Amino acid sequence: MGKFVTFEGGEGSGKSTLIENLKEYFEKHNIDYISTREPGGLKLCEDIRSILKYSTQKIGDRAELLLFSASRAQLVDEVILPNLNAGKVVLCDRFFDSTRVYQGYANGIDDKEVMDVTNFATNGLVPDITFYLDIDPEVAFERKGGRDVGDRIEERDLKYHKMVREGYLRLAKNEARIVKLDATKTPAEVLNQVIEILRKENIIE
């Protein structure tokens, strides 16, 4: 089996930058990997992503959770599991922890209910390690130059995004696989910390 590495954080936390830098490192050191994202990674999943981010129609909290989970089920079956079975390191920009905090904690849906749906969608697949990039939402939005206009989740109020952060911090405190990173550090510092941890956990040499 390969290793499954996921990346979590609020909007503007630097996940995409970290993943791109890690991909460069993997390619330079001939590490067999694939990189994907949630929701997305496949045509069907990208279509669902577009609905979730930019739909002008109201999407209820439970429907939102189920749409994310439907995309996740397809990605697990078609991309993540086959590549893990092939022995690759799978890097994924977001996975079910995002749903636990965005659709669960911040929207008031019980974590057990979220995980019941999640475990059905993923057949119980859990990341080997999850990196959570922690940053205050106000700082993050300022750093990324504002919010993505029309993005129905990014445009939610600051209270919602602070609850997302609070949810992530609770998960990081309670689950050993989640490693909290200081997202205010430079991209190089964050990358070096991640590489060191991946080596320590025998995910890469």
PDB file of C-alpha atoms in Angstrom:
ATOM      1  CA  MET A   1       0.000   0.000   0.000  1.00  0.00           C
ATOM      2  CA  GLY A   2       1.039   3.551  -0.667  1.00  0.00           C
ATOM      3  CA  LYS A   3       0.615   6.395   1.812  1.00  0.00           C
ATOM      4  CA  PHE A   4      -2.266   8.833   1.924  1.00  0.00           C
ATOM      5  CA  VAL A   5      -1.331  12.413   2.873  1.00  0.00           C
ATOM      6  CA  THR A   6      -3.971  15.133   3.173  1.00  0.00           C
ATOM      7  CA  PHE A   7      -3.761  18.887   3.644  1.00  0.00           C
ATOM      8  CA  GLU A   8      -6.309  20.961   5.524  1.00  0.00           C
ATOM      9  CA  GLY A   9      -6.834  24.589   6.442  1.00  0.00           C
ATOM     10  CA  GLY A  10      -9.054  27.591   6.055  1.00  0.00           C
ATOM     11  CA  GLU A  11      -9.237  29.816   3.010  1.00  0.00           C
ATOM     12  CA  GLY A  12      -5.870  31.413   2.226  1.00  0.00           C
ATOM     13  CA  SER A  13      -3.902  29.177   4.572  1.00  0.00           C
ATOM     14  CA  GLY A  14      -1.317  28.250   1.936  1.00  0.00           C
ATOM     15  CA  LYS A  15      -2.312  24.652   1.189  1.00  0.00           C
ATOM     16  CA  SER A  16      -1.950  25.000  -2.568  1.00  0.00           C
ATOM     17  CA  THR A  17       1.489  26.598  -2.266  1.00  0.00           C
ATOM     18  CA  LEU A  18       2.671  23.866   0.108  1.00  0.00           C
ATOM     19  CA  ILE A  19       1.408  21.101  -2.166  1.00  0.00           C
ATOM     20  CA  GLU A  20       3.047  22.628  -5.249  1.00  0.00           C
ATOM     21  CA  ASN A  21       6.363  22.942  -3.394  1.00  0.00           C
ATOM     22  CA  LEU A  22       6.090  19.377  -2.122  1.00  0.00           C
ATOM     23  CA  LYS A  23       5.361  18.104  -5.649  1.00  0.00           C
ATOM     24  CA  GLU A  24       8.551  19.790  -6.853  1.00  0.00           C
ATOM     25  CA  TYR A  25      10.488  18.082  -4.059  1.00  0.00           C
ATOM     26  CA  PHE A  26       8.954  14.690  -4.881  1.00  0.00           C
ATOM     27  CA  GLU A  27       9.774  15.035  -8.564  1.00  0.00           C
ATOM     28  CA  LYS A  28      13.341  16.085  -7.818  1.00  0.00           C
ATOM     29  CA  HIS A  29      13.812  13.041  -5.568  1.00  0.00           C
ATOM     30  CA  ASN A  30      11.948  10.573  -7.814  1.00  0.00           C
ATOM     31  CA  ILE A  31       9.200   9.835  -5.292  1.00  0.00           C
ATOM     32  CA  ASP A  32       6.236   8.074  -6.924  1.00  0.00           C
ATOM     33  CA  TYR A  33       3.153  10.134  -6.179  1.00  0.00           C
ATOM     34  CA  ILE A  34      -0.064  11.624  -7.487  1.00  0.00           C
ATOM     35  CA  SER A  35      -1.762  14.828  -6.412  1.00  0.00           C
ATOM     36  CA  THR A  36      -5.479  15.523  -6.389  1.00  0.00           C
ATOM     37  CA  ARG A  37      -7.999  17.787  -4.682  1.00  0.00           C
ATOM     38  CA  GLU A  38     -11.410  17.855  -3.069  1.00  0.00           C
ATOM     39  CA  PRO A  39     -13.925  18.396  -4.346  1.00  0.00           C
ATOM     40  CA  GLY A  40     -12.447  17.727  -7.784  1.00  0.00           C
ATOM     41  CA  GLY A  41      -9.869  15.516  -9.433  1.00  0.00           C
ATOM     42  CA  LEU A  42     -12.321  14.005 -11.928  1.00  0.00           C
ATOM     43  CA  LYS A  43     -14.777  15.548 -14.404  1.00  0.00           C
ATOM     44  CA  LEU A  44     -17.799  14.564 -12.304  1.00  0.00           C
ATOM     45  CA  CYS A  45     -16.170  15.836  -9.129  1.00  0.00           C
ATOM     46  CA  GLU A  46     -15.154  19.124 -10.758  1.00  0.00           C
ATOM     47  CA  ASP A  47     -18.775  19.586 -11.856  1.00  0.00           C
ATOM     48  CA  ILE A  48     -19.892  19.074  -8.257  1.00  0.00           C
ATOM     49  CA  ARG A  49     -17.179  21.518  -7.128  1.00  0.00           C
ATOM     50  CA  SER A  50     -18.575  24.174  -9.437  1.00  0.00           C
ATOM     51  CA  ILE A  51     -22.068  23.680  -8.004  1.00  0.00           C
ATOM     52  CA  LEU A  52     -20.828  23.817  -4.414  1.00  0.00           C
ATOM     53  CA  LYS A  53     -18.733  26.939  -4.926  1.00  0.00           C
ATOM     54  CA  TYR A  54     -20.730  29.017  -7.375  1.00  0.00           C
ATOM     55  CA  SER A  55     -24.357  27.887  -7.468  1.00  0.00           C
ATOM     56  CA  THR A  56     -26.742  30.830  -7.133  1.00  0.00           C
ATOM     57  CA  GLN A  57     -29.470  28.517  -5.870  1.00  0.00           C
ATOM     58  CA  LYS A  58     -29.796  27.808  -2.167  1.00  0.00           C
ATOM     59  CA  ILE A  59     -28.132  24.580  -1.045  1.00  0.00           C
ATOM     60  CA  GLY A  60     -29.262  23.271   2.343  1.00  0.00           C
ATOM     61  CA  ASP A  61     -26.716  22.238   4.971  1.00  0.00           C
ATOM     62  CA  ARG A  62     -27.462  18.498   4.636  1.00  0.00           C
ATOM     63  CA  ALA A  63     -27.487  18.694   0.847  1.00  0.00           C
ATOM     64  CA  GLU A  64     -24.129  20.469   0.922  1.00  0.00           C
ATOM     65  CA  LEU A  65     -22.654  17.724   3.102  1.00  0.00           C
ATOM     66  CA  LEU A  66     -24.006  15.026   0.786  1.00  0.00           C
ATOM     67  CA  LEU A  67     -22.691  16.735  -2.354  1.00  0.00           C
ATOM     68  CA  PHE A  68     -19.186  16.883  -0.877  1.00  0.00           C
ATOM     69  CA  SER A  69     -19.507  13.234   0.132  1.00  0.00           C
ATOM     70  CA  ALA A  70     -20.707  12.158  -3.312  1.00  0.00           C
ATOM     71  CA  SER A  71     -17.669  13.771  -4.915  1.00  0.00           C
ATOM     72  CA  ARG A  72     -15.435  12.131  -2.294  1.00  0.00           C
ATOM     73  CA  ALA A  73     -16.881   8.665  -2.953  1.00  0.00           C
ATOM     74  CA  GLN A  74     -16.120   8.942  -6.669  1.00  0.00           C
ATOM     75  CA  LEU A  75     -12.597  10.239  -6.083  1.00  0.00           C
ATOM     76  CA  VAL A  76     -11.794   7.490  -3.576  1.00  0.00           C
ATOM     77  CA  ASP A  77     -13.008   4.753  -5.938  1.00  0.00           C
ATOM     78  CA  GLU A  78     -11.438   6.056  -9.146  1.00  0.00           C
ATOM     79  CA  VAL A  79      -8.275   7.852  -8.016  1.00  0.00           C
ATOM     80  CA  ILE A  80      -7.213   7.506  -4.398  1.00  0.00           C
ATOM     81  CA  LEU A  81      -7.584   3.764  -3.738  1.00  0.00           C
ATOM     82  CA  PRO A  82      -6.196   2.582  -7.101  1.00  0.00           C
ATOM     83  CA  ASN A  83      -3.075   4.702  -6.628  1.00  0.00           C
ATOM     84  CA  LEU A  84      -2.624   3.643  -3.010  1.00  0.00           C
ATOM     85  CA  ASN A  85      -2.920   0.034  -4.149  1.00  0.00           C
ATOM     86  CA  ALA A  86      -0.233   0.766  -6.735  1.00  0.00           C
ATOM     87  CA  GLY A  87       2.106   1.843  -3.936  1.00  0.00           C
ATOM     88  CA  LYS A  88       2.094   5.594  -4.616  1.00  0.00           C
ATOM     89  CA  VAL A  89       2.042   8.478  -2.194  1.00  0.00           C
ATOM     90  CA  VAL A  90      -1.303  10.225  -2.687  1.00  0.00           C
ATOM     91  CA  LEU A  91      -1.394  13.937  -1.881  1.00  0.00           C
ATOM     92  CA  CYS A  92      -4.884  15.370  -1.493  1.00  0.00           C
ATOM     93  CA  ASP A  93      -5.828  19.019  -1.040  1.00  0.00           C
ATOM     94  CA  ARG A  94      -8.635  18.563   1.519  1.00  0.00           C
ATOM     95  CA  PHE A  95     -10.434  15.369   2.503  1.00  0.00           C
ATOM     96  CA  PHE A  96     -13.135  14.523   5.019  1.00  0.00           C
ATOM     97  CA  ASP A  97     -11.761  16.736   7.804  1.00  0.00           C
ATOM     98  CA  SER A  98     -12.874  19.731   5.737  1.00  0.00           C
ATOM     99  CA  THR A  99     -16.416  18.381   5.750  1.00  0.00           C
ATOM    100  CA  ARG A 100     -16.248  17.752   9.486  1.00  0.00           C
ATOM    101  CA  VAL A 101     -15.469  21.418  10.189  1.00  0.00           C
ATOM    102  CA  TYR A 102     -17.111  23.343   7.317  1.00  0.00           C
ATOM    103  CA  GLN A 103     -20.318  21.333   6.913  1.00  0.00           C
ATOM    104  CA  GLY A 104     -20.293  19.786  10.393  1.00  0.00           C
ATOM    105  CA  TYR A 105     -18.923  21.932  13.207  1.00  0.00           C
ATOM    106  CA  ALA A 106     -19.495  25.371  11.660  1.00  0.00           C
ATOM    107  CA  ASN A 107     -22.974  24.434  10.408  1.00  0.00           C
ATOM    108  CA  GLY A 108     -24.056  22.708  13.609  1.00  0.00           C
ATOM    109  CA  ILE A 109     -24.222  19.133  12.268  1.00  0.00           C
ATOM    110  CA  ASP A 110     -23.044  16.515  14.772  1.00  0.00           C
ATOM    111  CA  ASP A 111     -19.667  14.954  14.003  1.00  0.00           C
ATOM    112  CA  LYS A 112     -21.054  11.429  14.351  1.00  0.00           C
ATOM    113  CA  GLU A 113     -23.649  12.146  11.673  1.00  0.00           C
ATOM    114  CA  VAL A 114     -20.946  13.593   9.415  1.00  0.00           C
ATOM    115  CA  MET A 115     -18.689  10.577   9.952  1.00  0.00           C
ATOM    116  CA  ASP A 116     -21.497   8.077   9.336  1.00  0.00           C
ATOM    117  CA  VAL A 117     -21.968   9.592   5.875  1.00  0.00           C
ATOM    118  CA  THR A 118     -18.199   9.928   5.398  1.00  0.00           C
ATOM    119  CA  ASN A 119     -17.391   6.320   6.245  1.00  0.00           C
ATOM    120  CA  PHE A 120     -20.002   5.146   3.753  1.00  0.00           C
ATOM    121  CA  ALA A 121     -18.526   7.427   1.071  1.00  0.00           C
ATOM    122  CA  THR A 122     -14.906   6.391   1.704  1.00  0.00           C
ATOM    123  CA  ASN A 123     -15.333   2.740   2.733  1.00  0.00           C
ATOM    124  CA  GLY A 124     -13.612   3.759   5.969  1.00  0.00           C
ATOM    125  CA  LEU A 125     -10.464   5.161   4.320  1.00  0.00           C
ATOM    126  CA  VAL A 126      -8.495   7.405   6.701  1.00  0.00           C
ATOM    127  CA  PRO A 127      -5.383   9.440   5.794  1.00  0.00           C
ATOM    128  CA  ASP A 128      -2.054   8.194   7.114  1.00  0.00           C
ATOM    129  CA  ILE A 129      -1.214  11.774   8.060  1.00  0.00           C
ATOM    130  CA  THR A 130      -2.998  15.104   7.789  1.00  0.00           C
ATOM    131  CA  PHE A 131      -1.267  18.477   7.799  1.00  0.00           C
ATOM    132  CA  TYR A 132      -3.420  21.312   9.096  1.00  0.00           C
ATOM    133  CA  LEU A 133      -2.194  24.816   8.231  1.00  0.00           C
ATOM    134  CA  ASP A 134      -3.401  27.087  11.020  1.00  0.00           C
ATOM    135  CA  ILE A 135      -3.955  30.812  10.525  1.00  0.00           C
ATOM    136  CA  ASP A 136      -6.419  33.434  11.751  1.00  0.00           C
ATOM    137  CA  PRO A 137      -9.106  33.892   9.053  1.00  0.00           C
ATOM    138  CA  GLU A 138      -8.740  37.698   9.090  1.00  0.00           C
ATOM    139  CA  VAL A 139      -5.016  37.406   8.396  1.00  0.00           C
ATOM    140  CA  ALA A 140      -5.610  34.749   5.737  1.00  0.00           C
ATOM    141  CA  PHE A 141      -8.143  36.776   3.768  1.00  0.00           C
ATOM    142  CA  GLU A 142      -5.905  39.833   3.925  1.00  0.00           C
ATOM    143  CA  ARG A 143      -2.973  37.749   2.705  1.00  0.00           C
ATOM    144  CA  LYS A 144      -4.900  36.327  -0.250  1.00  0.00           C
ATOM    145  CA  GLY A 145      -6.179  39.761  -1.243  1.00  0.00           C
ATOM    146  CA  GLY A 146      -9.822  39.304  -0.285  1.00  0.00           C
ATOM    147  CA  ARG A 147     -12.406  36.660  -1.001  1.00  0.00           C
ATOM    148  CA  ASP A 148     -13.249  34.840  -4.228  1.00  0.00           C
ATOM    149  CA  VAL A 149     -16.237  36.820  -5.503  1.00  0.00           C
ATOM    150  CA  GLY A 150     -19.244  34.573  -5.931  1.00  0.00           C
ATOM    151  CA  ASP A 151     -17.758  31.694  -3.908  1.00  0.00           C
ATOM    152  CA  ARG A 152     -20.698  30.818  -1.668  1.00  0.00           C
ATOM    153  CA  ILE A 153     -18.506  29.326   1.069  1.00  0.00           C
ATOM    154  CA  GLU A 154     -15.730  31.936   1.099  1.00  0.00           C
ATOM    155  CA  GLU A 155     -18.336  34.709   1.239  1.00  0.00           C
ATOM    156  CA  ARG A 156     -19.765  33.464   4.533  1.00  0.00           C
ATOM    157  CA  ASP A 157     -19.212  35.820   7.450  1.00  0.00           C
ATOM    158  CA  LEU A 158     -16.098  35.974   9.592  1.00  0.00           C
ATOM    159  CA  LYS A 159     -17.875  34.254  12.482  1.00  0.00           C
ATOM    160  CA  TYR A 160     -18.358  31.171  10.280  1.00  0.00           C
ATOM    161  CA  HIS A 161     -14.693  31.077   9.253  1.00  0.00           C
ATOM    162  CA  LYS A 162     -13.583  31.504  12.858  1.00  0.00           C
ATOM    163  CA  MET A 163     -15.759  28.506  13.757  1.00  0.00           C
ATOM    164  CA  VAL A 164     -14.064  26.551  10.953  1.00  0.00           C
ATOM    165  CA  ARG A 165     -10.710  27.319  12.537  1.00  0.00           C
ATOM    166  CA  GLU A 166     -12.014  26.360  15.973  1.00  0.00           C
ATOM    167  CA  GLY A 167     -13.240  23.057  14.549  1.00  0.00           C
ATOM    168  CA  TYR A 168      -9.867  22.313  13.001  1.00  0.00           C
ATOM    169  CA  LEU A 169      -8.058  23.112  16.249  1.00  0.00           C
ATOM    170  CA  ARG A 170     -10.337  20.712  18.133  1.00  0.00           C
ATOM    171  CA  LEU A 171      -9.630  17.934  15.619  1.00  0.00           C
ATOM    172  CA  ALA A 172      -5.878  18.585  15.741  1.00  0.00           C
ATOM    173  CA  LYS A 173      -5.946  18.395  19.537  1.00  0.00           C
ATOM    174  CA  ASN A 174      -7.840  15.099  19.604  1.00  0.00           C
ATOM    175  CA  GLU A 175      -6.481  13.126  16.627  1.00  0.00           C
ATOM    176  CA  ALA A 176      -2.846  12.021  16.514  1.00  0.00           C
ATOM    177  CA  ARG A 177      -2.704  11.798  12.701  1.00  0.00           C
ATOM    178  CA  ILE A 178      -3.338  15.562  12.389  1.00  0.00           C
ATOM    179  CA  VAL A 179      -0.205  17.732  12.522  1.00  0.00           C
ATOM    180  CA  LYS A 180      -0.784  21.435  13.126  1.00  0.00           C
ATOM    181  CA  LEU A 181       1.502  23.772  11.188  1.00  0.00           C
ATOM    182  CA  ASP A 182       1.973  27.505  11.665  1.00  0.00           C
ATOM    183  CA  ALA A 183       0.764  28.908   8.334  1.00  0.00           C
ATOM    184  CA  THR A 184       2.262  32.338   9.076  1.00  0.00           C
ATOM    185  CA  LYS A 185       5.750  30.907   8.539  1.00  0.00           C
ATOM    186  CA  THR A 186       7.413  31.216   5.134  1.00  0.00           C
ATOM    187  CA  PRO A 187       6.547  28.617   2.451  1.00  0.00           C
ATOM    188  CA  ALA A 188      10.112  27.273   2.675  1.00  0.00           C
ATOM    189  CA  GLU A 189       9.870  26.834   6.452  1.00  0.00           C
ATOM    190  CA  VAL A 190       6.538  25.029   6.173  1.00  0.00           C
ATOM    191  CA  LEU A 191       7.835  22.787   3.385  1.00  0.00           C
ATOM    192  CA  ASN A 192      10.945  21.813   5.364  1.00  0.00           C
ATOM    193  CA  GLN A 193       8.832  20.959   8.407  1.00  0.00           C
ATOM    194  CA  VAL A 194       6.525  18.758   6.321  1.00  0.00           C
ATOM    195  CA  ILE A 195       9.441  16.935   4.662  1.00  0.00           C
ATOM    196  CA  GLU A 196      11.031  16.295   8.062  1.00  0.00           C
ATOM    197  CA  ILE A 197       7.787  14.833   9.411  1.00  0.00           C
ATOM    198  CA  LEU A 198       7.193  12.678   6.312  1.00  0.00           C
ATOM    199  CA  ARG A 199      10.673  11.225   6.727  1.00  0.00           C
ATOM    200  CA  LYS A 200      10.159  10.639  10.447  1.00  0.00           C
ATOM    201  CA  GLU A 201       6.886   8.796   9.705  1.00  0.00           C
ATOM    202  CA  ASN A 202       8.621   6.673   7.012  1.00  0.00           C
ATOM    203  CA  ILE A 203       6.297   8.003   4.316  1.00  0.00           C
ATOM    204  CA  ILE A 204       9.303   9.114   2.278  1.00  0.00           C
ATOM    205  CA  GLU A 205      13.012   8.321   2.568  1.00  0.00           C
TER     206      GLU A 205
END
